mmCIF file with all atom_site columns, C-alpha atoms in Angstrom:
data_model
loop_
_atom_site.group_PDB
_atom_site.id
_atom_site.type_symbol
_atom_site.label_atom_id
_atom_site.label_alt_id
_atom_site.label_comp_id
_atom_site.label_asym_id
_atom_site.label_entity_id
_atom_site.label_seq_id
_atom_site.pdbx_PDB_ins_code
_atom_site.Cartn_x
_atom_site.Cartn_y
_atom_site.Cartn_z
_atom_site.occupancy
_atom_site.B_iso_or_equiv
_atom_site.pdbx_formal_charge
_atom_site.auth_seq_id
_atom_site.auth_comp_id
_atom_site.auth_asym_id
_atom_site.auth_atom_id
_atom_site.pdbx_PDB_model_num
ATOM 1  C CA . UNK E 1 1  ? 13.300 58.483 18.688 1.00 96.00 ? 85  UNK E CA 1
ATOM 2  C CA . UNK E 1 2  ? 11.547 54.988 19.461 1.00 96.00 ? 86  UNK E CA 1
ATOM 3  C CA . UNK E 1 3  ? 9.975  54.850 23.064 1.00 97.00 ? 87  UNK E CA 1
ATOM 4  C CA . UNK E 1 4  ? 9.470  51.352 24.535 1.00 96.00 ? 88  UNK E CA 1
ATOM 5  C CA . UNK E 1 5  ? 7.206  50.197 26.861 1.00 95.00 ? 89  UNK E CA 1
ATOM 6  C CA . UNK E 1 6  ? 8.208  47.306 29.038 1.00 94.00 ? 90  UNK E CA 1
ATOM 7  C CA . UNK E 1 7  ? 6.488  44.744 31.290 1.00 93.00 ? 91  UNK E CA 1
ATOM 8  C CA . UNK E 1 8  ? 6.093  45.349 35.131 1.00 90.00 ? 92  UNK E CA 1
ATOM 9  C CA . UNK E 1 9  ? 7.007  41.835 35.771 1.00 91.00 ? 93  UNK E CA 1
ATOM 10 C CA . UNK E 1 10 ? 10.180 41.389 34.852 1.00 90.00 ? 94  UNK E CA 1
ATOM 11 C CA . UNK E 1 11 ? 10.397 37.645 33.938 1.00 95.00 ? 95  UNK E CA 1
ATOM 12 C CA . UNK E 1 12 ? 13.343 34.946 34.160 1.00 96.00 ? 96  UNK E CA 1
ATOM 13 C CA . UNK E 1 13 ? 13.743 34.957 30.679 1.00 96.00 ? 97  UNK E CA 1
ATOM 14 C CA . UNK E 1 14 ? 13.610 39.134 30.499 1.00 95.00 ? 98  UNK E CA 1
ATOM 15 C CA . UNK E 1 15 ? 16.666 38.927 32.571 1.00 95.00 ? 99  UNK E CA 1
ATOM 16 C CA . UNK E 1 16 ? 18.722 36.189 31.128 1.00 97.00 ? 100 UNK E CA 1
ATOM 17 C CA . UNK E 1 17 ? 18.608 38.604 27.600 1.00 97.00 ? 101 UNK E CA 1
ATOM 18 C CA . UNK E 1 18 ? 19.305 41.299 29.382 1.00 95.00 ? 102 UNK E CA 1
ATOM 19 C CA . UNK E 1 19 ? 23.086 40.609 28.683 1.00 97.00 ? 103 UNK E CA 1
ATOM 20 C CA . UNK E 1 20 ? 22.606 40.011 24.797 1.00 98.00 ? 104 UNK E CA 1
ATOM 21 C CA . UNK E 1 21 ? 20.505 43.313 24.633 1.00 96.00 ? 105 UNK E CA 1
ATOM 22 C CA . UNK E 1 22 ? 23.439 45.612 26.042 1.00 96.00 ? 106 UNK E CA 1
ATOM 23 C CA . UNK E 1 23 ? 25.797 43.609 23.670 1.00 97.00 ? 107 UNK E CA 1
ATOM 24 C CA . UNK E 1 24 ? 23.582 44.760 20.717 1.00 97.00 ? 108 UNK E CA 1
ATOM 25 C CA . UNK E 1 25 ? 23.354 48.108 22.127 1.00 97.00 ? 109 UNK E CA 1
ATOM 26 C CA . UNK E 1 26 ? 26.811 48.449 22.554 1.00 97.00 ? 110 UNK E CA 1
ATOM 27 C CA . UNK E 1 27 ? 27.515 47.280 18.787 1.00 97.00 ? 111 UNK E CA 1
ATOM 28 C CA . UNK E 1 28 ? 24.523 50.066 17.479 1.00 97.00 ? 112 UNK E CA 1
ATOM 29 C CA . UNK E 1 29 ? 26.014 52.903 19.171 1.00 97.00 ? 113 UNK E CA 1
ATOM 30 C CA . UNK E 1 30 ? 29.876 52.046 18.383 1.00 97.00 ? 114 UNK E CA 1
ATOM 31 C CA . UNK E 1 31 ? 28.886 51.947 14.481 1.00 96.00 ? 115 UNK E CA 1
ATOM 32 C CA . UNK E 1 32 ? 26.657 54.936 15.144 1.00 96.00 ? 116 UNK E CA 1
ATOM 33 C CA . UNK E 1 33 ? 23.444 53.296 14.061 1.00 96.00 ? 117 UNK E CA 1
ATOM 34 C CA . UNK E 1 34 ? 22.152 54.300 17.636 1.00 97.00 ? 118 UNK E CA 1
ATOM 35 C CA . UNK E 1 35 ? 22.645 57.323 19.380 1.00 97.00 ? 119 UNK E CA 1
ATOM 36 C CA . UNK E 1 36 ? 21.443 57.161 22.763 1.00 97.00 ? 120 UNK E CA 1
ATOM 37 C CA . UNK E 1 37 ? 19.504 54.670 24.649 1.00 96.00 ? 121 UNK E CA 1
ATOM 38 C CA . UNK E 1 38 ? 17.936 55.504 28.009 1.00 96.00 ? 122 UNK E CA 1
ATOM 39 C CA . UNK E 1 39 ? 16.216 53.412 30.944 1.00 94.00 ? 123 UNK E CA 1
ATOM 40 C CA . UNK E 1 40 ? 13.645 55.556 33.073 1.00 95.00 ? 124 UNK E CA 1
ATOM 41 C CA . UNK E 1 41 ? 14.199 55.470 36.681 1.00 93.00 ? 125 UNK E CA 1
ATOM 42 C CA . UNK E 1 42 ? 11.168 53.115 37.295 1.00 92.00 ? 126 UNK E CA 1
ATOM 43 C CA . UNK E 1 43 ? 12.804 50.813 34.628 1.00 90.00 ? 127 UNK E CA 1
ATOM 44 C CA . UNK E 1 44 ? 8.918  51.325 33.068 1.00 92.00 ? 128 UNK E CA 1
ATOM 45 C CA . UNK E 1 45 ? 9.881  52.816 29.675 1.00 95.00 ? 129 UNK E CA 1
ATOM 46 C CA . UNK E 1 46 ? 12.699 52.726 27.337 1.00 95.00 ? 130 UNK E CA 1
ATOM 47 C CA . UNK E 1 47 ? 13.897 55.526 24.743 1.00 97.00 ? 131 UNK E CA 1
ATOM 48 C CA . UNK E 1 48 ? 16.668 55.270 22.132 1.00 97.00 ? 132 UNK E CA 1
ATOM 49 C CA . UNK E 1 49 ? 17.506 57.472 19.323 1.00 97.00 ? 133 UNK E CA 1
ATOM 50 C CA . UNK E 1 50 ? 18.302 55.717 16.195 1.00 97.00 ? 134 UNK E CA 1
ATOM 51 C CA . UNK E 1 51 ? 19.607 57.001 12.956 1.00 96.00 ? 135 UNK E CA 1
ATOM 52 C CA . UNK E 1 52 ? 18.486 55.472 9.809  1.00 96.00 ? 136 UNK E CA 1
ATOM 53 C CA . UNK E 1 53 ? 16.999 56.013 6.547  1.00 95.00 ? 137 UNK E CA 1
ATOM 54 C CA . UNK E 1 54 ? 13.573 55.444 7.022  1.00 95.00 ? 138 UNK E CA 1
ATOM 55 C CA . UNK E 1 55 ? 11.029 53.891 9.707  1.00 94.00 ? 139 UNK E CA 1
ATOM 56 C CA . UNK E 1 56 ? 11.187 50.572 8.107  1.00 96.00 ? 140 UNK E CA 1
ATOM 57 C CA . UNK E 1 57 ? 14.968 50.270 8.580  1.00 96.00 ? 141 UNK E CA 1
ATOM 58 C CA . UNK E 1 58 ? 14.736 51.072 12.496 1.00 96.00 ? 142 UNK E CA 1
ATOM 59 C CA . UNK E 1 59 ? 11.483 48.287 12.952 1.00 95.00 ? 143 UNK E CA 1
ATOM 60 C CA . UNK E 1 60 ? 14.123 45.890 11.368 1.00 96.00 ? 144 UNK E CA 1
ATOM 61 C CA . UNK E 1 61 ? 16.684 47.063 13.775 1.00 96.00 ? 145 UNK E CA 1
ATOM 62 C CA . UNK E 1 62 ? 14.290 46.811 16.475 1.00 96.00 ? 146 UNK E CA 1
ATOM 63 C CA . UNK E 1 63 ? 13.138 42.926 15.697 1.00 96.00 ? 147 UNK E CA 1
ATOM 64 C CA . UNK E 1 64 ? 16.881 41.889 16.167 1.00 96.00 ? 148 UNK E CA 1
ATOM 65 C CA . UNK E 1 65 ? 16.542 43.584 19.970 1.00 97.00 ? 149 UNK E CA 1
ATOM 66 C CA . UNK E 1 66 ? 17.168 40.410 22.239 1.00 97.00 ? 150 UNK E CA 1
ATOM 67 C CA . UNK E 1 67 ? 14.176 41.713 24.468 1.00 96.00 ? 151 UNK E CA 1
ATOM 68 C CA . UNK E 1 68 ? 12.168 42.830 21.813 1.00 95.00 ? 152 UNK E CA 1
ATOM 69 C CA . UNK E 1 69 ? 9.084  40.282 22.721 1.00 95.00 ? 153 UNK E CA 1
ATOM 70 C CA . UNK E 1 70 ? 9.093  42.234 25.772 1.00 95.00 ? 154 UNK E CA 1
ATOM 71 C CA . UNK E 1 71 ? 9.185  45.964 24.246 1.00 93.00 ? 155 UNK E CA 1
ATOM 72 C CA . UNK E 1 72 ? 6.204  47.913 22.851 1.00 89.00 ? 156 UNK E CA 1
ATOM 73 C CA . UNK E 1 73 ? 7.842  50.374 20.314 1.00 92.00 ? 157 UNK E CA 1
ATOM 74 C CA . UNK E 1 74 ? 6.206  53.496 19.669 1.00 91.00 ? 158 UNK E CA 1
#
């Protein structure tokens, strides 16, 4: 599980990816690379279970992420 932080602001240019980011979500979870992927309530935080074969595989997943200058992965 990878829990994101995201900005309070939420930017022009945070918005216009928002688009490309469910697309890649969307492809992850249809080829089963992804499992879940949740939003909190106060859009604050982001969580999304990944399967993979080690941590270094999900970072590289994770630096495709359309909004990933804008995510904190922990």
């Amino acid at each position: 599980m990878v829990e994101f932080d995201l900005p309070e602001v939420l930017t022009e240019d945070f918005v216009s990816r928002i688009p490309a980011q469910r697309a890649m979500v969307d492809k992850l979870m249809s080829t089963g690379s992804m499992k879940a992927y949740s939003l909190s309530l106060d859009r604050a935080r982001l969580w999304a279970i990944m399967l993979a074969e080690s941590e270094f595989e999900v970072m590289e997943t994770i630096e495709r992420f359309p909004l990933v200058d804008f995510m904190e992965p922990n």
